[in-house]
CSV table of C-alpha atoms in Angstrom, one decimal:
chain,number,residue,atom,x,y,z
A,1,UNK,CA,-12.5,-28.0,-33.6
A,2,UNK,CA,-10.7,-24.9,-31.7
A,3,UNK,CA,-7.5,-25.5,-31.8
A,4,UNK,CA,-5.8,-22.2,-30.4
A,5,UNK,CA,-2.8,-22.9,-27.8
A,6,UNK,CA,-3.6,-22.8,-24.0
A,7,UNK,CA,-1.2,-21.4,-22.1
A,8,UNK,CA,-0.9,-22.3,-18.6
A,9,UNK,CA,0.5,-20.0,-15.6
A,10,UNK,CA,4.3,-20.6,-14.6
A,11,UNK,CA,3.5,-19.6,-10.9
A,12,UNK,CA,0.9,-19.1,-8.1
A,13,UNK,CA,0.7,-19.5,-4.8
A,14,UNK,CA,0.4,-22.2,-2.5
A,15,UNK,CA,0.1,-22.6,1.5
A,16,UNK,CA,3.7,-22.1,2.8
A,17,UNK,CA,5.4,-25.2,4.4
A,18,UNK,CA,5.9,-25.7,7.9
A,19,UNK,CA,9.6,-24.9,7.9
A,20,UNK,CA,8.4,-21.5,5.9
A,21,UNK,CA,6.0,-21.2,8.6
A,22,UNK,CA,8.1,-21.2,11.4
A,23,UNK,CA,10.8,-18.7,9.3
A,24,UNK,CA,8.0,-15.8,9.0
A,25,UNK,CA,7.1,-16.2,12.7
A,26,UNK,CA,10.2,-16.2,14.2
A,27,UNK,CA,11.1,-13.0,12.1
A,28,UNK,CA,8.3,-11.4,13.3
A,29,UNK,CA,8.9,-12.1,16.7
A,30,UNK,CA,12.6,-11.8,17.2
A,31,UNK,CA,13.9,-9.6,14.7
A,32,UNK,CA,11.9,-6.3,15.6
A,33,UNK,CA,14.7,-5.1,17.6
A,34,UNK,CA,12.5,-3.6,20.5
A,35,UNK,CA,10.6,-4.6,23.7
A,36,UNK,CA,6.7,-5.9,22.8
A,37,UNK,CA,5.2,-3.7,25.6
A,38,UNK,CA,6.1,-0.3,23.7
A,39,UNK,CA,3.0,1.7,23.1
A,40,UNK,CA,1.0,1.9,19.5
A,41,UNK,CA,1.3,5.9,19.8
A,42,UNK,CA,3.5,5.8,17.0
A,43,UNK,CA,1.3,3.6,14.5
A,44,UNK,CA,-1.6,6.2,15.2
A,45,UNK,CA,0.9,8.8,14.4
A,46,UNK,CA,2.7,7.7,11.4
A,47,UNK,CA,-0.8,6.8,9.9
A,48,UNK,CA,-2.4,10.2,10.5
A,49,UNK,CA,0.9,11.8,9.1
A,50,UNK,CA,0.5,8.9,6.2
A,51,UNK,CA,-3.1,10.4,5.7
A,52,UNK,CA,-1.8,14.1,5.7
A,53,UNK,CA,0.3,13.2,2.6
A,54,UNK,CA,-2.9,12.0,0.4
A,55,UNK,CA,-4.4,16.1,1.3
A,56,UNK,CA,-4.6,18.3,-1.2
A,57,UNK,CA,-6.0,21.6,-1.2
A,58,UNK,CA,-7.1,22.8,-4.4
A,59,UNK,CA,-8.9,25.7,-3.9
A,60,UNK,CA,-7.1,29.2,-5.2
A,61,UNK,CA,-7.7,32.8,-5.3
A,62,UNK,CA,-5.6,35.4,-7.0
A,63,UNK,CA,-3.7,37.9,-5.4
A,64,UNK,CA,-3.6,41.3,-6.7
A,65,UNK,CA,-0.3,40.8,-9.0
A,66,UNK,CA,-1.9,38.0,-10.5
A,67,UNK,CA,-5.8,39.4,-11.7
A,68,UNK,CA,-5.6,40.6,-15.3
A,69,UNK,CA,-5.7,44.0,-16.1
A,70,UNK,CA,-5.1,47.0,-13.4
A,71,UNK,CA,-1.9,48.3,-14.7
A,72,UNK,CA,-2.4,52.0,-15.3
A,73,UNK,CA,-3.2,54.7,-12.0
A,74,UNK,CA,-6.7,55.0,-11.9
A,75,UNK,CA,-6.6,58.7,-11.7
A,76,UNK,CA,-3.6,60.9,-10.4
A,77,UNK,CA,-2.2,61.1,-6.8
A,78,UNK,CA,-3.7,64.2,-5.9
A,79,UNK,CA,-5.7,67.7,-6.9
A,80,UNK,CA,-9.4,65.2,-7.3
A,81,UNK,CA,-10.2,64.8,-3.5
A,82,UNK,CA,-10.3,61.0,-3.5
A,83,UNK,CA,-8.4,58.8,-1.9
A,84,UNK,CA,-5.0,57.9,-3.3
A,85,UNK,CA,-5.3,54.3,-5.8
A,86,UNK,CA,-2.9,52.8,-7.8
A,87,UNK,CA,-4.8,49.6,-9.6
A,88,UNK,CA,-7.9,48.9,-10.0
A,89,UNK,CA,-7.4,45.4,-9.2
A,90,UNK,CA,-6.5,46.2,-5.2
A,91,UNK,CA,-8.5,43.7,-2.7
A,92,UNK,CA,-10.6,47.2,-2.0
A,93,UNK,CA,-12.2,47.2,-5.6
A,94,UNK,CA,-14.6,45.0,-6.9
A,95,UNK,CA,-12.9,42.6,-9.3
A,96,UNK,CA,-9.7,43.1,-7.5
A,97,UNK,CA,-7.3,40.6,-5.6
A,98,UNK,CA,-8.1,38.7,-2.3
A,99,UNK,CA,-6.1,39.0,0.7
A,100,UNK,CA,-4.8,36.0,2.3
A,101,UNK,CA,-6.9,33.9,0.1
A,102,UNK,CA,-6.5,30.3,-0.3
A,103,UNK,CA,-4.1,28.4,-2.4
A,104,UNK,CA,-3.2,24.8,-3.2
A,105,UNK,CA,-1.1,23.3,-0.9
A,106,UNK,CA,0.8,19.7,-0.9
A,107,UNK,CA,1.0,18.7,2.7
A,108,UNK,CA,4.1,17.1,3.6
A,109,UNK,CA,4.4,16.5,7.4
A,110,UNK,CA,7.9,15.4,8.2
A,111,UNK,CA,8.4,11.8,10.3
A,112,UNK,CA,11.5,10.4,11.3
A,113,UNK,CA,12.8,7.6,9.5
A,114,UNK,CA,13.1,5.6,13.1
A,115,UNK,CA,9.8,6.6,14.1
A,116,UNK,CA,8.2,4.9,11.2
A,117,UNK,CA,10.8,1.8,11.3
A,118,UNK,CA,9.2,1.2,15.1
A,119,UNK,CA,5.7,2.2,14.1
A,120,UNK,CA,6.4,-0.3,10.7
A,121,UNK,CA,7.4,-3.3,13.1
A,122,UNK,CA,4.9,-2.9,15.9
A,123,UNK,CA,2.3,-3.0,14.0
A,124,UNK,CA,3.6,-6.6,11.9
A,125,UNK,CA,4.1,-7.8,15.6
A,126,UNK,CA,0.6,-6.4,16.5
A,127,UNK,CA,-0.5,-8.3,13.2
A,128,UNK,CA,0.8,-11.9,13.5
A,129,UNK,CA,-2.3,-13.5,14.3
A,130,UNK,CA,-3.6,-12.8,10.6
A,131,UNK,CA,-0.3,-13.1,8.9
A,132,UNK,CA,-0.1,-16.4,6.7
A,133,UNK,CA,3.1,-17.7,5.4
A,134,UNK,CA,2.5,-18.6,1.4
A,135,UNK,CA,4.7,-19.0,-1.4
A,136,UNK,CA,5.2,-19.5,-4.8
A,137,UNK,CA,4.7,-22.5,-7.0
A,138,UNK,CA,6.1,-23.1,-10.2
A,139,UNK,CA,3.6,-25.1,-12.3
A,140,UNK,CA,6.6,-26.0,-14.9
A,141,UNK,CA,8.1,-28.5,-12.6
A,142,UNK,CA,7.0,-32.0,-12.6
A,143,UNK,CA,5.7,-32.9,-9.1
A,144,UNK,CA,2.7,-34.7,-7.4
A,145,UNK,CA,1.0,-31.1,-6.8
A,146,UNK,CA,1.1,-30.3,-10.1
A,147,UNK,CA,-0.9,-32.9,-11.9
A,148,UNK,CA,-4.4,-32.1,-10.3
A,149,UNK,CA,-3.9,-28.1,-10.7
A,150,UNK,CA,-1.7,-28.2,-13.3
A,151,UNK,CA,-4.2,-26.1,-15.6
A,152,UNK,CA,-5.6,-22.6,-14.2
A,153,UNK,CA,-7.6,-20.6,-16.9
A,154,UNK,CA,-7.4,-17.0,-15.8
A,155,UNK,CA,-10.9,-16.9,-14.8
A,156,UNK,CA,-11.7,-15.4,-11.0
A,157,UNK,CA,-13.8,-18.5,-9.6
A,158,UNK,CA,-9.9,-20.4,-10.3
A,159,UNK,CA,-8.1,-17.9,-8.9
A,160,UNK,CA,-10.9,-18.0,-5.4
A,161,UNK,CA,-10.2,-22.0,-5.5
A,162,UNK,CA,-6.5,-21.1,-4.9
A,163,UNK,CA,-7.3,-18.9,-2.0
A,164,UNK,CA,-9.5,-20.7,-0.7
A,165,UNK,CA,-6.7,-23.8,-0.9
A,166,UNK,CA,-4.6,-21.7,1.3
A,167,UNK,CA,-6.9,-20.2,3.8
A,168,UNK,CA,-8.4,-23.9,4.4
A,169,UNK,CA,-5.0,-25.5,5.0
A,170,UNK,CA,-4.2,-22.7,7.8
A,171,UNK,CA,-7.4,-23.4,9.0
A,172,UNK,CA,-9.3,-20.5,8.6
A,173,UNK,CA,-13.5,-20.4,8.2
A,174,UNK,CA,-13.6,-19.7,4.7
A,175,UNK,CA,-17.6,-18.9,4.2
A,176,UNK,CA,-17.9,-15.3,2.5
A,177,UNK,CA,-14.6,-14.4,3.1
A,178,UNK,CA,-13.2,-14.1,-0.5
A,179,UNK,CA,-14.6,-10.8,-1.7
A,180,UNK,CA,-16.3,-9.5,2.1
A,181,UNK,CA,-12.7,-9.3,4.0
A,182,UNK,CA,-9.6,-7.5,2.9
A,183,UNK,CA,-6.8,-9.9,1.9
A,184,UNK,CA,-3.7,-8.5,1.2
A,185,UNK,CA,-0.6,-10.7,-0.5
A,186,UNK,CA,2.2,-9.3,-0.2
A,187,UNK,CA,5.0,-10.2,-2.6
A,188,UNK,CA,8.8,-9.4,-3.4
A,189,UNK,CA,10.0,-7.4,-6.2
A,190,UNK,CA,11.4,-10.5,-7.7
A,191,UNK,CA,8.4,-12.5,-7.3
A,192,UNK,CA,6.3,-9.8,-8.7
A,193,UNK,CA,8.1,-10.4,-11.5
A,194,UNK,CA,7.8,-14.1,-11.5
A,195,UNK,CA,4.0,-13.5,-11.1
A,196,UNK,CA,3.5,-10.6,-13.3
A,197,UNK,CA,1.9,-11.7,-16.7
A,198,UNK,CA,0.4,-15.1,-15.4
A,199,UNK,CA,-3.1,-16.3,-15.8
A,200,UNK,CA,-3.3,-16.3,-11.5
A,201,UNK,CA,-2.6,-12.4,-12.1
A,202,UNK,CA,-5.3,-12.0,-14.4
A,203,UNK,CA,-7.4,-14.3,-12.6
A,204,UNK,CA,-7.3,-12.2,-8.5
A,205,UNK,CA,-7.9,-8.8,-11.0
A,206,UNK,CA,-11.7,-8.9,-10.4
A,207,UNK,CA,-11.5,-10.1,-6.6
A,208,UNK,CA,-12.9,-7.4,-4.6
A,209,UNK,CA,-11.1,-6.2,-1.4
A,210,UNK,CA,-7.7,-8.7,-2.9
A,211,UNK,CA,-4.4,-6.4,-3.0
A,212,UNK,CA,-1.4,-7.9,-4.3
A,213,UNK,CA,1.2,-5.5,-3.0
A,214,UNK,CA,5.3,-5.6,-3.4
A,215,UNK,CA,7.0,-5.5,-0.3
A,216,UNK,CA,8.9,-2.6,-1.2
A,217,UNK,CA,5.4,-1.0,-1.6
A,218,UNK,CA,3.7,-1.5,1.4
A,219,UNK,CA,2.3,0.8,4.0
A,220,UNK,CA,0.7,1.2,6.8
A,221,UNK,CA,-2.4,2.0,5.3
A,222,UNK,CA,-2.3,-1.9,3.7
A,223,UNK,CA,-1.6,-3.4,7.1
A,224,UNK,CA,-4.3,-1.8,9.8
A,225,UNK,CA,-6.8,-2.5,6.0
A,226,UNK,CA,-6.2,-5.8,5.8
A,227,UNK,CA,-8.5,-8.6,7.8
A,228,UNK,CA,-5.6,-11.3,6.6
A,229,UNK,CA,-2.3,-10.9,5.3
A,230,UNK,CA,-0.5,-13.5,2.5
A,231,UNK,CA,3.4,-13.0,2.8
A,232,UNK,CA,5.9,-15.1,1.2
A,233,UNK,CA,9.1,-15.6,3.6
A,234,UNK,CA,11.2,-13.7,1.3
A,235,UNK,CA,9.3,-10.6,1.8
A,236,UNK,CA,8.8,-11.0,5.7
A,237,UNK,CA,12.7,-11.2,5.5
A,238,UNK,CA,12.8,-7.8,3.2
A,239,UNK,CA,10.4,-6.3,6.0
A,240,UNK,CA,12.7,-6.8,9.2
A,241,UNK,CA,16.2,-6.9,7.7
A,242,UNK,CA,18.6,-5.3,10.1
A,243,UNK,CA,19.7,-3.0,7.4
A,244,UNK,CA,17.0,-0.4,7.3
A,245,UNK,CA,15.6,-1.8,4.3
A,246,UNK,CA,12.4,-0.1,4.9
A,247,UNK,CA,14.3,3.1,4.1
A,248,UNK,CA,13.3,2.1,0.9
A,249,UNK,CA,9.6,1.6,1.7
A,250,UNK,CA,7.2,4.3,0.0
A,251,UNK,CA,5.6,6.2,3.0
């Protein structure tokens, strides 16, 4: 008989309750600090600009200074009747330098911190229709919930039965959506941390088109991606503090 320990997950998520609900909508409606009727010219900016920063440009050419060899004067200034040379690495030889050649380049286009706070907010405004409040249960504690799901292995079809458990209770048509649409869950640091090492972790790993993202981590790539968005009421709070939290926020 096997008789290796089990371990169980500490935490995983669960439908958010109606008071949680209510919390995530109302900060998403009323804390984004501008009128609802302002154009979305700034999302489609601050994502092409968000796009700009994943460019890189590797191709290279060397310059003149740069291909080996070439140090010594050809031949001397004058008294040959040729033209004057003083390498034999100049762009006119073969084998020399190129001239305004390529080189790798890092773009960087600049945005203003304001301009992506309003394009960060419209868009979670733009959004609330797919946005579903969840949050985190702790399997330690003794409660009603936790005596039929009290034992998850970290397989994926356990960790689908959980989302599906969620999506179901916010009634949402769940056929072929696990896996086909892009789910996003977005998380605190803290309950990242809370999360990190369970068996649910292990268990959303091979889910396809599943991101479990920290708040302080999100962008707006992971918003306009995602077909439904998990957020615990922590994080929505992180998102529209007053504070300019999302200074913070890795564009």
């Amino acid at each position: 008989m096997n008789n290796k320990n089990i371990t169980t997950p500490n935490y995983w998520i669960i439908a958010g309750s109606p008071i949680e609900k209510e919390f995530v909508l109302r900060r998403l409606d009323c804390r984004l600090g501008f009128s609802k009727t302002n154009p979305d010219y700034l999302i489609h900016k601050a994502f092409c600009l968000y796009r700009k920063t994943k460019w890189i440009r590797n191709a290279s050419t060397k310059t003149k200074s740069e291909v080996s060899g070439g140090g010594r004067k050809p031949w001397a200034q004058k008294g040959r009747g040729k033209a004057r040379a003083g390498s034999i690495r100049s762009p006119l030889w073969r084998g020399g330098g190129v001239c305004f050649g390529p080189k790798p380049i890092i773009y960087n286009p600049k945005l203003n911190n304001r301009e992506y706070d309003h394009a960060f907010r419209t868009l979670l405004f733009e959004k609330q229709k797919s946005i579903i409040p969840i949050s985190l249960f702790d399997a330690s504690k003794d409660s009603n919930l936790a005596k039929p799901k009290s034992f998850y292995p970290g397989k994926t079809k356990y960790a689908k039965q959980i989302l599906i458990d969620v999506l179901e209770k916010n009634n949402i048509k769940i056929d072929n959506l696990i896996g086909n649409k892009t789910l996003t869950i977005i998380v605190s640091a803290e309950e990242f941390q809370l999360l990190e090492g369970t068996l649910f972790l292990q268990g959303i790993k091979n889910i396809s088109k599943l991101n479990l993202v920290r708040d302080n981590e999100l962008t707006l790539n992971h918003i306009l991606r995602s077909n439904y968005i998990l957020i615990t009421a922590y994080s929505s709070y992180n998102l529209t503090r007053k504070d300019l939290s999302w200074k913070k926020i890795t564009k």
